[in-house]
PDB file of C-alpha atoms in Angstrom:
ATOM      1  CA  MET A   1       3.968  13.653   7.449  1.00  0.00           C
ATOM      2  CA  THR A   2       2.305  10.472   6.236  1.00  0.00           C
ATOM      3  CA  ARG A   3       4.099   7.163   6.526  1.00  0.00           C
ATOM      4  CA  ILE A   4       2.967   3.966   4.810  1.00  0.00           C
ATOM      5  CA  ASP A   5       4.062   0.548   6.000  1.00  0.00           C
ATOM      6  CA  ILE A   6       3.376  -2.779   4.299  1.00  0.00           C
ATOM      7  CA  ASP A   7       3.638  -5.899   6.438  1.00  0.00           C
ATOM      8  CA  THR A   8       5.161  -8.233   3.877  1.00  0.00           C
ATOM      9  CA  ASP A   9       4.666 -11.210   6.199  1.00  0.00           C
ATOM     10  CA  VAL A  10       0.900 -10.610   6.113  1.00  0.00           C
ATOM     11  CA  CYS A  11       0.452  -9.525   2.470  1.00  0.00           C
ATOM     12  CA  ILE A  12      -1.225 -12.150   0.275  1.00  0.00           C
ATOM     13  CA  GLY A  13      -0.847 -10.274  -3.012  1.00  0.00           C
ATOM     14  CA  ALA A  14      -4.545  -9.515  -3.522  1.00  0.00           C
ATOM     15  CA  GLY A  15      -3.577  -6.324  -5.371  1.00  0.00           C
ATOM     16  CA  GLN A  16      -6.410  -4.169  -4.037  1.00  0.00           C
ATOM     17  CA  CYS A  17      -3.937  -1.470  -3.002  1.00  0.00           C
ATOM     18  CA  ALA A  18      -2.467  -1.211  -6.508  1.00  0.00           C
ATOM     19  CA  LEU A  19      -5.948  -1.058  -8.011  1.00  0.00           C
ATOM     20  CA  THR A  20      -7.130   1.595  -5.548  1.00  0.00           C
ATOM     21  CA  ALA A  21      -4.044   3.853  -5.487  1.00  0.00           C
ATOM     22  CA  PRO A  22      -1.906   2.943  -8.525  1.00  0.00           C
ATOM     23  CA  GLY A  23       0.133   6.132  -8.143  1.00  0.00           C
ATOM     24  CA  VAL A  24       1.498   4.865  -4.821  1.00  0.00           C
ATOM     25  CA  PHE A  25       1.322   1.056  -4.794  1.00  0.00           C
ATOM     26  CA  THR A  26       2.489  -1.614  -7.188  1.00  0.00           C
ATOM     27  CA  GLN A  27       3.098  -5.342  -6.997  1.00  0.00           C
ATOM     28  CA  ASP A  28       6.593  -6.813  -6.962  1.00  0.00           C
ATOM     29  CA  ASP A  29       7.785  -9.673  -9.158  1.00  0.00           C
ATOM     30  CA  ASP A  30       6.189 -12.174  -6.766  1.00  0.00           C
ATOM     31  CA  GLY A  31       2.855 -10.343  -6.820  1.00  0.00           C
ATOM     32  CA  PHE A  32       3.113  -8.811  -3.352  1.00  0.00           C
ATOM     33  CA  SER A  33       2.375  -5.214  -2.475  1.00  0.00           C
ATOM     34  CA  ALA A  34       5.178  -2.671  -2.779  1.00  0.00           C
ATOM     35  CA  LEU A  35       5.459   1.095  -2.732  1.00  0.00           C
ATOM     36  CA  LEU A  36       6.539   2.859  -5.885  1.00  0.00           C
ATOM     37  CA  PRO A  37       9.951   4.534  -5.480  1.00  0.00           C
ATOM     38  CA  GLY A  38       9.603   7.939  -3.845  1.00  0.00           C
ATOM     39  CA  ARG A  39       6.021   7.271  -2.723  1.00  0.00           C
ATOM     40  CA  GLU A  40       6.758   6.169   0.841  1.00  0.00           C
ATOM     41  CA  ASP A  41       4.806   9.193   2.117  1.00  0.00           C
ATOM     42  CA  GLY A  42       1.831   8.592  -0.191  1.00  0.00           C
ATOM     43  CA  ALA A  43       2.683  11.583  -2.371  1.00  0.00           C
ATOM     44  CA  GLY A  44      -0.511  13.315  -1.231  1.00  0.00           C
ATOM     45  CA  ASP A  45      -2.694  10.716  -2.961  1.00  0.00           C
ATOM     46  CA  PRO A  46      -6.156  10.901  -1.348  1.00  0.00           C
ATOM     47  CA  MET A  47      -6.748   7.204  -2.078  1.00  0.00           C
ATOM     48  CA  VAL A  48      -3.898   5.914   0.133  1.00  0.00           C
ATOM     49  CA  ARG A  49      -6.121   5.413   3.179  1.00  0.00           C
ATOM     50  CA  GLU A  50      -8.809   3.788   1.054  1.00  0.00           C
ATOM     51  CA  ALA A  51      -6.178   1.418  -0.349  1.00  0.00           C
ATOM     52  CA  ALA A  52      -5.207   0.443   3.207  1.00  0.00           C
ATOM     53  CA  ARG A  53      -8.880  -0.190   4.054  1.00  0.00           C
ATOM     54  CA  ALA A  54      -9.319  -2.248   0.877  1.00  0.00           C
ATOM     55  CA  CYS A  55      -6.558  -4.679   1.873  1.00  0.00           C
ATOM     56  CA  PRO A  56      -8.333  -7.943   2.779  1.00  0.00           C
ATOM     57  CA  VAL A  57      -5.668  -8.871   5.359  1.00  0.00           C
ATOM     58  CA  GLN A  58      -4.919  -5.356   6.717  1.00  0.00           C
ATOM     59  CA  ALA A  59      -1.260  -5.578   5.650  1.00  0.00           C
ATOM     60  CA  ILE A  60      -1.043  -1.804   5.070  1.00  0.00           C
ATOM     61  CA  SER A  61      -0.869   0.831   7.774  1.00  0.00           C
ATOM     62  CA  VAL A  62      -0.986   4.572   7.172  1.00  0.00           C
ATOM     63  CA  GLN A  63       0.207   6.911   9.905  1.00  0.00           C
ATOM     64  CA  GLY A  64       0.112  10.651   9.886  1.00  0.00           C
TER      65      GLY A  64
END
């Protein structure tokens, strides 16, 4: 099972995750990365790992 974690202390709100995997990531009201409800496991989206790699501050980790 895949698990996605966003380090909100590291996130700078670049938005690359939401652009790369919009079916999994969004940005909250302050512009920081957030997971869409029910997408904590990535929902099988093949772009989840690419979204983590695209993060300029490596705030996203994908396990599993």
